[in-house]
Each structure stands twice: as C-alpha cells, then as structure tokens.
PDB file of C-alpha atoms and ligand atoms in Angstrom:
ATOM      1  CA  MET A 165     106.624 104.752  92.568  1.00  0.00           C
ATOM      2  CA  ASN A 166     106.169 101.048  93.315  1.00  0.00           C
ATOM      3  CA  ILE A 167     104.097  99.987  96.298  1.00  0.00           C
ATOM      4  CA  ILE A 168     102.789  96.755  97.765  1.00  0.00           C
ATOM      5  CA  LEU A 169      99.408  96.654  99.498  1.00  0.00           C
ATOM      6  CA  LEU A 170      99.519  93.846 102.002  1.00  0.00           C
ATOM      7  CA  GLY A 171      96.758  92.411 104.154  1.00  0.00           C
ATOM      8  CA  PRO A 172      94.494  89.373 104.532  1.00  0.00           C
ATOM      9  CA  PRO A 173      91.526  88.719 102.211  1.00  0.00           C
ATOM     10  CA  GLY A 174      88.975  91.502 102.683  1.00  0.00           C
ATOM     11  CA  ALA A 175      91.467  93.966 104.185  1.00  0.00           C
ATOM     12  CA  GLY A 176      90.633  96.506 101.472  1.00  0.00           C
ATOM     13  CA  LYS A 177      93.598  96.099  99.104  1.00  0.00           C
ATOM     14  CA  GLY A 178      91.523  96.107  95.929  1.00  0.00           C
ATOM     15  CA  THR A 179      89.338  98.987  97.129  1.00  0.00           C
ATOM     16  CA  GLN A 180      92.345 101.156  97.967  1.00  0.00           C
ATOM     17  CA  ALA A 181      94.222 100.162  94.798  1.00  0.00           C
ATOM     18  CA  GLN A 182      91.264 101.337  92.672  1.00  0.00           C
ATOM     19  CA  ARG A 183      91.280 104.678  94.506  1.00  0.00           C
ATOM     20  CA  LEU A 184      95.043 105.123  94.100  1.00  0.00           C
ATOM     21  CA  VAL A 185      94.659 104.483  90.391  1.00  0.00           C
ATOM     22  CA  GLU A 186      92.092 107.302  90.217  1.00  0.00           C
ATOM     23  CA  HIS A 187      94.071 109.755  92.384  1.00  0.00           C
ATOM     24  CA  HIS A 188      97.615 109.114  91.205  1.00  0.00           C
ATOM     25  CA  GLY A 189      97.344 107.565  87.743  1.00  0.00           C
ATOM     26  CA  MET A 190      99.148 104.493  88.964  1.00  0.00           C
ATOM     27  CA  ARG A 191      98.419 101.006  87.667  1.00  0.00           C
ATOM     28  CA  GLN A 192      96.863  98.250  89.788  1.00  0.00           C
ATOM     29  CA  LEU A 193      98.549  94.873  89.377  1.00  0.00           C
ATOM     30  CA  SER A 194      96.224  92.364  91.000  1.00  0.00           C
ATOM     31  CA  THR A 195      97.250  88.743  90.505  1.00  0.00           C
ATOM     32  CA  GLY A 196      93.749  87.730  91.689  1.00  0.00           C
ATOM     33  CA  ASP A 197      92.171  89.791  88.863  1.00  0.00           C
ATOM     34  CA  MET A 198      94.679  88.451  86.323  1.00  0.00           C
ATOM     35  CA  LEU A 199      93.976  84.871  87.393  1.00  0.00           C
ATOM     36  CA  ARG A 200      90.193  85.386  87.265  1.00  0.00           C
ATOM     37  CA  ALA A 201      90.577  86.775  83.727  1.00  0.00           C
ATOM     38  CA  ALA A 202      92.610  83.671  82.803  1.00  0.00           C
ATOM     39  CA  VAL A 203      89.930  81.386  84.285  1.00  0.00           C
ATOM     40  CA  LYS A 204      87.238  83.212  82.317  1.00  0.00           C
ATOM     41  CA  ALA A 205      89.247  82.938  79.095  1.00  0.00           C
ATOM     42  CA  GLN A 206      89.944  79.239  79.817  1.00  0.00           C
ATOM     43  CA  SER A 207      93.606  79.817  78.989  1.00  0.00           C
ATOM     44  CA  PRO A 208      96.168  77.191  80.067  1.00  0.00           C
ATOM     45  CA  VAL A 209      96.919  79.256  83.208  1.00  0.00           C
ATOM     46  CA  GLY A 210      93.194  79.580  83.921  1.00  0.00           C
ATOM     47  CA  LEU A 211      92.600  75.845  83.562  1.00  0.00           C
ATOM     48  CA  LYS A 212      95.360  75.171  86.098  1.00  0.00           C
ATOM     49  CA  ALA A 213      94.288  77.880  88.534  1.00  0.00           C
ATOM     50  CA  ARG A 214      90.530  77.441  88.694  1.00  0.00           C
ATOM     51  CA  ALA A 215      90.180  74.598  91.211  1.00  0.00           C
ATOM     52  CA  VAL A 216      93.060  75.910  93.343  1.00  0.00           C
ATOM     53  CA  MET A 217      91.342  79.294  93.653  1.00  0.00           C
ATOM     54  CA  GLU A 218      87.975  77.749  94.467  1.00  0.00           C
ATOM     55  CA  ARG A 219      89.607  75.884  97.356  1.00  0.00           C
ATOM     56  CA  GLY A 220      91.239  79.098  98.601  1.00  0.00           C
ATOM     57  CA  GLU A 221      94.743  77.769  98.105  1.00  0.00           C
ATOM     58  CA  LEU A 222      97.661  79.443  96.381  1.00  0.00           C
ATOM     59  CA  VAL A 223      98.411  79.175  92.679  1.00  0.00           C
ATOM     60  CA  SER A 224     102.075  78.366  91.934  1.00  0.00           C
ATOM     61  CA  ASP A 225     104.717  81.028  92.507  1.00  0.00           C
ATOM     62  CA  GLU A 226     105.977  80.657  88.912  1.00  0.00           C
ATOM     63  CA  ILE A 227     102.568  81.357  87.381  1.00  0.00           C
ATOM     64  CA  VAL A 228     101.855  84.530  89.351  1.00  0.00           C
ATOM     65  CA  SER A 229     105.386  85.898  89.024  1.00  0.00           C
ATOM     66  CA  GLU A 230     105.218  85.437  85.246  1.00  0.00           C
ATOM     67  CA  LEU A 231     101.892  87.300  85.150  1.00  0.00           C
ATOM     68  CA  ILE A 232     103.445  90.216  87.058  1.00  0.00           C
ATOM     69  CA  ASP A 233     106.548  90.271  84.885  1.00  0.00           C
ATOM     70  CA  ALA A 234     104.463  90.349  81.692  1.00  0.00           C
ATOM     71  CA  GLU A 235     102.283  93.151  83.039  1.00  0.00           C
ATOM     72  CA  LEU A 236     105.298  95.307  83.962  1.00  0.00           C
ATOM     73  CA  THR A 237     106.793  94.723  80.527  1.00  0.00           C
ATOM     74  CA  ALA A 238     103.575  95.965  78.934  1.00  0.00           C
ATOM     75  CA  MET A 239     103.396  99.055  81.178  1.00  0.00           C
ATOM     76  CA  GLY A 240     106.369 101.190  80.341  1.00  0.00           C
ATOM     77  CA  PRO A 241     108.801 102.469  82.949  1.00  0.00           C
ATOM     78  CA  GLU A 242     107.165 105.744  84.009  1.00  0.00           C
ATOM     79  CA  THR A 243     103.850 104.378  85.310  1.00  0.00           C
ATOM     80  CA  GLY A 244     103.719 103.637  89.048  1.00  0.00           C
ATOM     81  CA  ALA A 245     102.744 100.126  90.131  1.00  0.00           C
ATOM     82  CA  ILE A 246     100.468  99.049  92.981  1.00  0.00           C
ATOM     83  CA  PHE A 247     100.949  95.381  93.767  1.00  0.00           C
ATOM     84  CA  ASP A 248      97.663  94.027  95.103  1.00  0.00           C
ATOM     85  CA  GLY A 249      97.664  90.434  96.326  1.00  0.00           C
ATOM     86  CA  TYR A 250     101.259  89.851  95.268  1.00  0.00           C
ATOM     87  CA  PRO A 251     103.728  88.832  96.660  1.00  0.00           C
ATOM     88  CA  ARG A 252     102.044  86.222  98.857  1.00  0.00           C
ATOM     89  CA  THR A 253     104.965  83.883  99.680  1.00  0.00           C
ATOM     90  CA  SER A 254     108.678  84.286 100.424  1.00  0.00           C
ATOM     91  CA  ALA A 255     109.485  82.856  96.987  1.00  0.00           C
ATOM     92  CA  GLN A 256     107.271  85.495  95.353  1.00  0.00           C
ATOM     93  CA  ALA A 257     108.895  88.264  97.417  1.00  0.00           C
ATOM     94  CA  LEU A 258     112.302  87.141  96.118  1.00  0.00           C
ATOM     95  CA  ALA A 259     110.985  86.892  92.572  1.00  0.00           C
ATOM     96  CA  LEU A 260     109.546  90.403  92.804  1.00  0.00           C
ATOM     97  CA  ASP A 261     112.911  91.864  93.825  1.00  0.00           C
ATOM     98  CA  GLU A 262     114.497  90.214  90.825  1.00  0.00           C
ATOM     99  CA  ILE A 263     111.705  91.293  88.449  1.00  0.00           C
ATOM    100  CA  LEU A 264     111.758  94.903  89.674  1.00  0.00           C
ATOM    101  CA  ALA A 265     115.555  95.080  89.295  1.00  0.00           C
ATOM    102  CA  ARG A 266     115.243  93.808  85.737  1.00  0.00           C
ATOM    103  CA  HIS A 267     112.678  96.528  84.990  1.00  0.00           C
ATOM    104  CA  GLY A 268     114.845  99.225  86.604  1.00  0.00           C
ATOM    105  CA  ARG A 269     112.326  99.763  89.408  1.00  0.00           C
ATOM    106  CA  GLN A 270     112.609  99.762  93.164  1.00  0.00           C
ATOM    107  CA  LEU A 271     110.126  99.202  95.950  1.00  0.00           C
ATOM    108  CA  ASP A 272     109.150 102.426  97.730  1.00  0.00           C
ATOM    109  CA  HIS A 273     106.515 101.304 100.229  1.00  0.00           C
ATOM    110  CA  VAL A 274     104.962  98.190 101.660  1.00  0.00           C
ATOM    111  CA  ILE A 275     101.653  99.261 103.185  1.00  0.00           C
ATOM    112  CA  GLU A 276     100.098  96.813 105.607  1.00  0.00           C
ATOM    113  CA  LEU A 277      96.354  97.193 106.099  1.00  0.00           C
ATOM    114  CA  GLU A 278      95.719  96.136 109.682  1.00  0.00           C
ATOM    115  CA  VAL A 279      92.321  94.584 110.200  1.00  0.00           C
ATOM    116  CA  ASP A 280      90.415  92.691 112.758  1.00  0.00           C
ATOM    117  CA  GLU A 281      89.896  89.083 111.551  1.00  0.00           C
ATOM    118  CA  ASP A 282      86.297  88.917 112.750  1.00  0.00           C
ATOM    119  CA  ALA A 283      85.368  91.747 110.403  1.00  0.00           C
ATOM    120  CA  LEU A 284      86.861  90.009 107.385  1.00  0.00           C
ATOM    121  CA  VAL A 285      84.218  87.328 107.017  1.00  0.00           C
ATOM    122  CA  ALA A 286      81.493  89.993 106.916  1.00  0.00           C
ATOM    123  CA  ARG A 287      83.497  91.989 104.384  1.00  0.00           C
ATOM    124  CA  ILE A 288      84.115  89.022 102.111  1.00  0.00           C
ATOM    125  CA  THR A 289      80.633  87.527 102.198  1.00  0.00           C
ATOM    126  CA  GLY A 290      79.084  90.942 101.364  1.00  0.00           C
ATOM    127  CA  ARG A 291      81.538  91.752  98.567  1.00  0.00           C
ATOM    128  CA  TYR A 292      80.473  92.154  94.941  1.00  0.00           C
ATOM    129  CA  ALA A 293      81.678  94.090  91.914  1.00  0.00           C
ATOM    130  CA  CYS A 294      80.428  95.692  88.721  1.00  0.00           C
ATOM    131  CA  ALA A 295      80.452  93.044  85.986  1.00  0.00           C
ATOM    132  CA  SER A 296      81.336  95.687  83.429  1.00  0.00           C
ATOM    133  CA  CYS A 297      84.071  97.917  84.949  1.00  0.00           C
ATOM    134  CA  GLY A 298      85.070  95.943  88.068  1.00  0.00           C
ATOM    135  CA  GLU A 299      84.288  98.701  90.590  1.00  0.00           C
ATOM    136  CA  GLY A 300      84.040  97.062  94.020  1.00  0.00           C
ATOM    137  CA  TYR A 301      80.964  97.255  96.269  1.00  0.00           C
ATOM    138  CA  HIS A 302      79.638  95.820  99.514  1.00  0.00           C
ATOM    139  CA  ASP A 303      76.084  94.893 100.569  1.00  0.00           C
ATOM    140  CA  ARG A 304      76.377  97.040 103.708  1.00  0.00           C
ATOM    141  CA  PHE A 305      79.604  99.068 103.624  1.00  0.00           C
ATOM    142  CA  LYS A 306      79.725 100.408 100.081  1.00  0.00           C
ATOM    143  CA  GLN A 307      76.437 100.485  98.226  1.00  0.00           C
ATOM    144  CA  PRO A 308      76.053 102.206  94.851  1.00  0.00           C
ATOM    145  CA  GLU A 309      74.489 105.662  95.103  1.00  0.00           C
ATOM    146  CA  ARG A 310      71.555 104.496  92.993  1.00  0.00           C
ATOM    147  CA  GLU A 311      70.507 100.973  93.863  1.00  0.00           C
ATOM    148  CA  GLY A 312      71.392  98.486  91.135  1.00  0.00           C
ATOM    149  CA  THR A 313      73.449 100.986  89.090  1.00  0.00           C
ATOM    150  CA  CYS A 314      77.235 101.157  89.044  1.00  0.00           C
ATOM    151  CA  ASP A 315      78.480 104.600  90.200  1.00  0.00           C
ATOM    152  CA  ARG A 316      81.405 104.501  87.816  1.00  0.00           C
ATOM    153  CA  CYS A 317      79.977 103.173  84.530  1.00  0.00           C
ATOM    154  CA  GLY A 318      76.180 102.950  84.924  1.00  0.00           C
ATOM    155  CA  SER A 319      76.010  99.200  84.331  1.00  0.00           C
ATOM    156  CA  HIS A 320      73.226  97.196  85.984  1.00  0.00           C
ATOM    157  CA  GLU A 321      75.135  93.905  86.034  1.00  0.00           C
ATOM    158  CA  PHE A 322      77.066  92.828  89.103  1.00  0.00           C
ATOM    159  CA  LYS A 323      79.045  89.713  89.986  1.00  0.00           C
ATOM    160  CA  ARG A 324      80.176  87.804  93.057  1.00  0.00           C
ATOM    161  CA  ARG A 325      83.228  85.564  93.361  1.00  0.00           C
ATOM    162  CA  PRO A 326      82.749  81.817  93.792  1.00  0.00           C
ATOM    163  CA  ASP A 327      85.465  81.778  96.496  1.00  0.00           C
ATOM    164  CA  ASP A 328      83.812  84.503  98.611  1.00  0.00           C
ATOM    165  CA  ASN A 329      82.048  82.187 101.031  1.00  0.00           C
ATOM    166  CA  GLU A 330      82.674  81.801 104.743  1.00  0.00           C
ATOM    167  CA  GLN A 331      84.377  78.402 104.598  1.00  0.00           C
ATOM    168  CA  THR A 332      86.876  79.367 101.900  1.00  0.00           C
ATOM    169  CA  VAL A 333      87.554  82.699 103.557  1.00  0.00           C
ATOM    170  CA  ARG A 334      88.584  81.075 106.810  1.00  0.00           C
ATOM    171  CA  HIS A 335      90.984  78.877 104.886  1.00  0.00           C
ATOM    172  CA  ARG A 336      92.376  81.872 102.944  1.00  0.00           C
ATOM    173  CA  MET A 337      92.995  83.661 106.251  1.00  0.00           C
ATOM    174  CA  ALA A 338      94.964  80.677 107.542  1.00  0.00           C
ATOM    175  CA  VAL A 339      96.988  80.639 104.305  1.00  0.00           C
ATOM    176  CA  TYR A 340      97.680  84.361 104.764  1.00  0.00           C
ATOM    177  CA  ARG A 341      98.964  83.793 108.294  1.00  0.00           C
ATOM    178  CA  ALA A 342     101.137  80.822 107.314  1.00  0.00           C
ATOM    179  CA  GLU A 343     102.513  81.933 103.922  1.00  0.00           C
ATOM    180  CA  THR A 344     102.121  85.690 103.499  1.00  0.00           C
ATOM    181  CA  ALA A 345     102.557  87.329 106.912  1.00  0.00           C
ATOM    182  CA  PRO A 346     106.127  85.893 107.154  1.00  0.00           C
ATOM    183  CA  ILE A 347     107.309  88.083 104.246  1.00  0.00           C
ATOM    184  CA  LEU A 348     106.806  91.257 106.339  1.00  0.00           C
ATOM    185  CA  PRO A 349     109.960  91.034 108.528  1.00  0.00           C
ATOM    186  CA  GLY A 350     112.176  91.032 105.409  1.00  0.00           C
ATOM    187  CA  TYR A 351     110.623  94.318 104.253  1.00  0.00           C
ATOM    188  CA  GLU A 352     110.743  95.590 107.828  1.00  0.00           C
ATOM    189  CA  THR A 353     114.550  95.353 107.878  1.00  0.00           C
ATOM    190  CA  ARG A 354     114.608  97.473 104.702  1.00  0.00           C
ATOM    191  CA  GLY A 355     112.646 100.178 106.529  1.00  0.00           C
ATOM    192  CA  ILE A 356     109.863 100.408 103.938  1.00  0.00           C
ATOM    193  CA  VAL A 357     106.851  99.094 105.888  1.00  0.00           C
ATOM    194  CA  SER A 358     104.016 101.393 106.989  1.00  0.00           C
ATOM    195  CA  ARG A 359     100.911 100.300 108.830  1.00  0.00           C
ATOM    196  CA  VAL A 360      97.468 101.738 108.221  1.00  0.00           C
ATOM    197  CA  ASP A 361      94.305 101.055 110.207  1.00  0.00           C
ATOM    198  CA  GLY A 362      92.213  99.110 107.721  1.00  0.00           C
ATOM    199  CA  MET A 363      89.174  99.157 110.032  1.00  0.00           C
ATOM    200  CA  ALA A 364      88.673 102.892 109.445  1.00  0.00           C
ATOM    201  CA  PRO A 365      86.154 104.084 106.823  1.00  0.00           C
ATOM    202  CA  ILE A 366      87.289 103.638 103.201  1.00  0.00           C
ATOM    203  CA  GLU A 367      87.965 107.391 102.691  1.00  0.00           C
ATOM    204  CA  THR A 368      90.049 107.611 105.877  1.00  0.00           C
ATOM    205  CA  VAL A 369      92.197 104.673 104.826  1.00  0.00           C
ATOM    206  CA  THR A 370      92.770 106.364 101.452  1.00  0.00           C
ATOM    207  CA  SER A 371      93.829 109.647 103.111  1.00  0.00           C
ATOM    208  CA  GLU A 372      96.298 107.817 105.310  1.00  0.00           C
ATOM    209  CA  ILE A 373      97.812 106.039 102.319  1.00  0.00           C
ATOM    210  CA  ASP A 374      97.919 109.303 100.330  1.00  0.00           C
ATOM    211  CA  ALA A 375      99.822 110.910 103.207  1.00  0.00           C
ATOM    212  CA  LEU A 376     102.476 108.186 102.955  1.00  0.00           C
ATOM    213  CA  LEU A 377     102.940 108.673  99.226  1.00  0.00           C
ATOM    214  CA  VAL A 378     103.901 112.368  99.144  1.00  0.00           C
TER     215      VAL A 378
HETATM  216  P1  ADP B 258      90.841  92.759  99.405  1.00  0.00           P
HETATM  217  O1  ADP B 258      91.201  93.218  98.016  1.00  0.00           O
HETATM  218  O2  ADP B 258      91.896  93.102 100.419  1.00  0.00           O
HETATM  219  O3  ADP B 258      90.492  91.300  99.456  1.00  0.00           O
HETATM  220  P2  ADP B 258      88.458  94.464  99.069  1.00  0.00           P
HETATM  221  O4  ADP B 258      89.068  95.781  98.750  1.00  0.00           O
HETATM  222  O5  ADP B 258      87.852  93.695  97.955  1.00  0.00           O
HETATM  223  O6  ADP B 258      89.541  93.545  99.858  1.00  0.00           O
HETATM  224  O7  ADP B 258      87.373  94.704 100.224  1.00  0.00           O
HETATM  225  C1  ADP B 258      86.533  93.633 100.672  1.00  0.00           C
HETATM  226  C2  ADP B 258      85.095  94.160 100.849  1.00  0.00           C
HETATM  227  O8  ADP B 258      85.067  95.071 101.969  1.00  0.00           O
HETATM  228  C3  ADP B 258      84.581  94.933  99.653  1.00  0.00           C
HETATM  229  O9  ADP B 258      83.205  94.608  99.493  1.00  0.00           O
HETATM  230  C4  ADP B 258      84.765  96.401 100.037  1.00  0.00           C
HETATM  231  O10 ADP B 258      83.739  97.230  99.477  1.00  0.00           O
HETATM  232  C5  ADP B 258      84.659  96.378 101.563  1.00  0.00           C
HETATM  233  N1  ADP B 258      85.593  97.321 102.195  1.00  0.00           N
HETATM  234  C6  ADP B 258      86.852  97.656 101.797  1.00  0.00           C
HETATM  235  N2  ADP B 258      87.427  98.543 102.648  1.00  0.00           N
HETATM  236  C7  ADP B 258      86.499  98.774 103.625  1.00  0.00           C
HETATM  237  C8  ADP B 258      86.490  99.610 104.803  1.00  0.00           C
HETATM  238  N3  ADP B 258      87.550 100.366 105.130  1.00  0.00           N
HETATM  239  N4  ADP B 258      85.382  99.590 105.556  1.00  0.00           N
HETATM  240  C9  ADP B 258      84.309  98.801 105.227  1.00  0.00           C
HETATM  241  N5  ADP B 258      84.256  98.021 104.141  1.00  0.00           N
HETATM  242  C10 ADP B 258      85.331  97.990 103.342  1.00  0.00           C
HETATM  243  P1  ADP B 259      91.704  88.174  98.253  1.00  0.00           P
HETATM  244  O1  ADP B 259      92.343  89.532  98.273  1.00  0.00           O
HETATM  245  O2  ADP B 259      90.258  88.201  98.590  1.00  0.00           O
HETATM  246  O3  ADP B 259      92.461  87.155  99.060  1.00  0.00           O
HETATM  247  P2  ADP B 259      92.646  87.728  95.491  1.00  0.00           P
HETATM  248  O4  ADP B 259      91.753  88.213  94.435  1.00  0.00           O
HETATM  249  O5  ADP B 259      93.901  88.462  95.761  1.00  0.00           O
HETATM  250  O6  ADP B 259      91.751  87.574  96.804  1.00  0.00           O
HETATM  251  O7  ADP B 259      93.041  86.209  95.197  1.00  0.00           O
HETATM  252  C1  ADP B 259      92.056  85.229  94.907  1.00  0.00           C
HETATM  253  C2  ADP B 259      92.720  83.867  94.777  1.00  0.00           C
HETATM  254  O8  ADP B 259      93.629  83.880  93.640  1.00  0.00           O
HETATM  255  C3  ADP B 259      93.596  83.445  95.955  1.00  0.00           C
HETATM  256  O9  ADP B 259      92.863  82.812  96.988  1.00  0.00           O
HETATM  257  C4  ADP B 259      94.582  82.485  95.272  1.00  0.00           C
HETATM  258  O10 ADP B 259      93.981  81.231  95.006  1.00  0.00           O
HETATM  259  C5  ADP B 259      94.819  83.173  93.933  1.00  0.00           C
HETATM  260  N1  ADP B 259      95.950  84.135  93.991  1.00  0.00           N
HETATM  261  C6  ADP B 259      95.875  85.489  93.823  1.00  0.00           C
HETATM  262  N2  ADP B 259      97.088  86.050  93.935  1.00  0.00           N
HETATM  263  C7  ADP B 259      97.960  85.040  94.187  1.00  0.00           C
HETATM  264  C8  ADP B 259      99.364  84.979  94.430  1.00  0.00           C
HETATM  265  N3  ADP B 259     100.123  86.097  94.456  1.00  0.00           N
HETATM  266  N4  ADP B 259      99.919  83.753  94.659  1.00  0.00           N
HETATM  267  C9  ADP B 259      99.178  82.632  94.637  1.00  0.00           C
HETATM  268  N5  ADP B 259      97.851  82.618  94.427  1.00  0.00           N
HETATM  269  C10 ADP B 259      97.233  83.804  94.203  1.00  0.00           C
HETATM  270 ZN1   ZN B 260      80.799  99.715  86.546  1.00  0.00          ZN
END
C-alpha cells in the first residue's frame, strides 16, 4: 500500500501519518522531517535547505525526490509507504511516479485533508512535538495526558519549529495554493483521490482514513 496525504500546512498530515504507522505498520515518509534532520546534522543538504525552510519556501525538487528515493531503497518492498508533505510540485509528482515504478510500487490512494484556512494559523502556531520521539502535540487541541510528559515515551523535552509562526504560515499556504494544489487534477483523472474532512476531531479523521484503506 502506497498513499499520499495531501493538504496545506497544519491540515493534520503528520498527525494522521503517525497514527497510520501505529495502526497499520506502515512507514511515514515526511520530507519535512528528513530535511529538519539534515539541517540538524548540518549535512550538505541541510546547509542548503535551512534558510529556504525558514522563509517557508520550497527546497529543490531534486533534493526532496532523492531523499524519498533513498528512503524507499532502505525500506524493503513489503512495507507500506505514507507520503507526508511530498509531492509538493508537478515536477515532484512526476518524479514520484518514476521512483515508485523503479521500486515496483504503485500509488493506491491520494487522500486530501480538507481544512478551513482560518483554522490553520491556530493549528500551526500552537503546534509542538516531543523532542525525543517526535510525537506531535498542540497547545489546545492535543495536550499530553500528563502535563509536560510525552504520552508515548515519557520525555519531558518538547520542541517547536522555527517556521511555525504566523507570517511564514501565511506564505506557506500561498505556496501550497500555487504549487501543490495543482497536482490534484492529475491524480483525479486516475481515480485515486479521496477527500476527508480535516476539521473533524483527530480520531474521526483517522477512522475515515482507515475506512478508505480496507
Ligand atoms: P501537517 O503535518 O499537515 O502540517 P500536523 O499533523 O502537524 O499538520 O497538525 C498541525 C497541528 O494541529 C498539530 O499541533 C496537531 O496536533 C493539530 N491537529 C492535527 N489534526 C487536528 C485535528 N483534526 N483537530 C485539531 N487539531 C489538529
Ligand atoms: P508543513 O506540513 O507544516 O507544511 P513540512 O514539515 O512538510 O511542513 O515542511 C516544512 C518545510 O520543509 C517546507 O515549508 C519546505 O520548506 C520544506 N519541504 C518539505 N517537504 C518539501 C517538498 N516535498 N518539497 C520542497 N520543500 C519541502
Ligand atoms: Zn515522546
């Protein structure tokens, strides 16, 4: 099973990908996470990507497609893939088709999380994650059960992203509309797009996605 989670920043792609990993043993392939790891490691890719990400612009198609290709190579053919935050341009959508074909995989579903843009700023500015295991949280919408303690791993350290501020988010939304939304019609003609109401509670969104995957 190979699926793409599509939606603007804050739509809930990462949150749902983490839950699919737990429920279905699939693997989350988040180019955002891979790029942040590269920035942290100060690798050549990270050094190139850092300022671009802080501005809320897109890193080059070649860089992200190579990250995805390498990850699939490392995975082995039987593990399902959830593409989170990739593809984000028409060139990346083409590259993904080519990469999947080379790995003997095919795209089963493109799931679009439909959200109301006004809600996204609140989602993004309240977003944080466990510094140890990466579990995602929100100041209002998804607090840990015990304050200051990660539900999944018990860590007390949390982190916020430097690009999760209102100004950058508005720019990232505009980039989504201009560069990413236009890849949907191509998938539409292949009959693989499903829409899910991303404004519903987290658990409801997960159930709706689960229902599509059976
Ligand atoms: P994306 O990966 O699409 O950018 P995230 O999954 O990181 O989005 O979600 C953004 C923020 O909104 C996170 O803090 C997350 O906890 C919260 N969130 C995700 N889905 C929902 C939802 N259905 N309702 C309310 N808050 C949500
Ligand atoms: P969000 O879901 O909140 O938009 P991501 O974690 O997916 O955030 O991405 C963070 C940043 O990393 C993006 O704003 C962009 O600079 C870069 N990035 C992530 N994925 C891609 C991609 N597929 N193509 C180009 N840039 C990317
Ligand atoms: Zn944790």
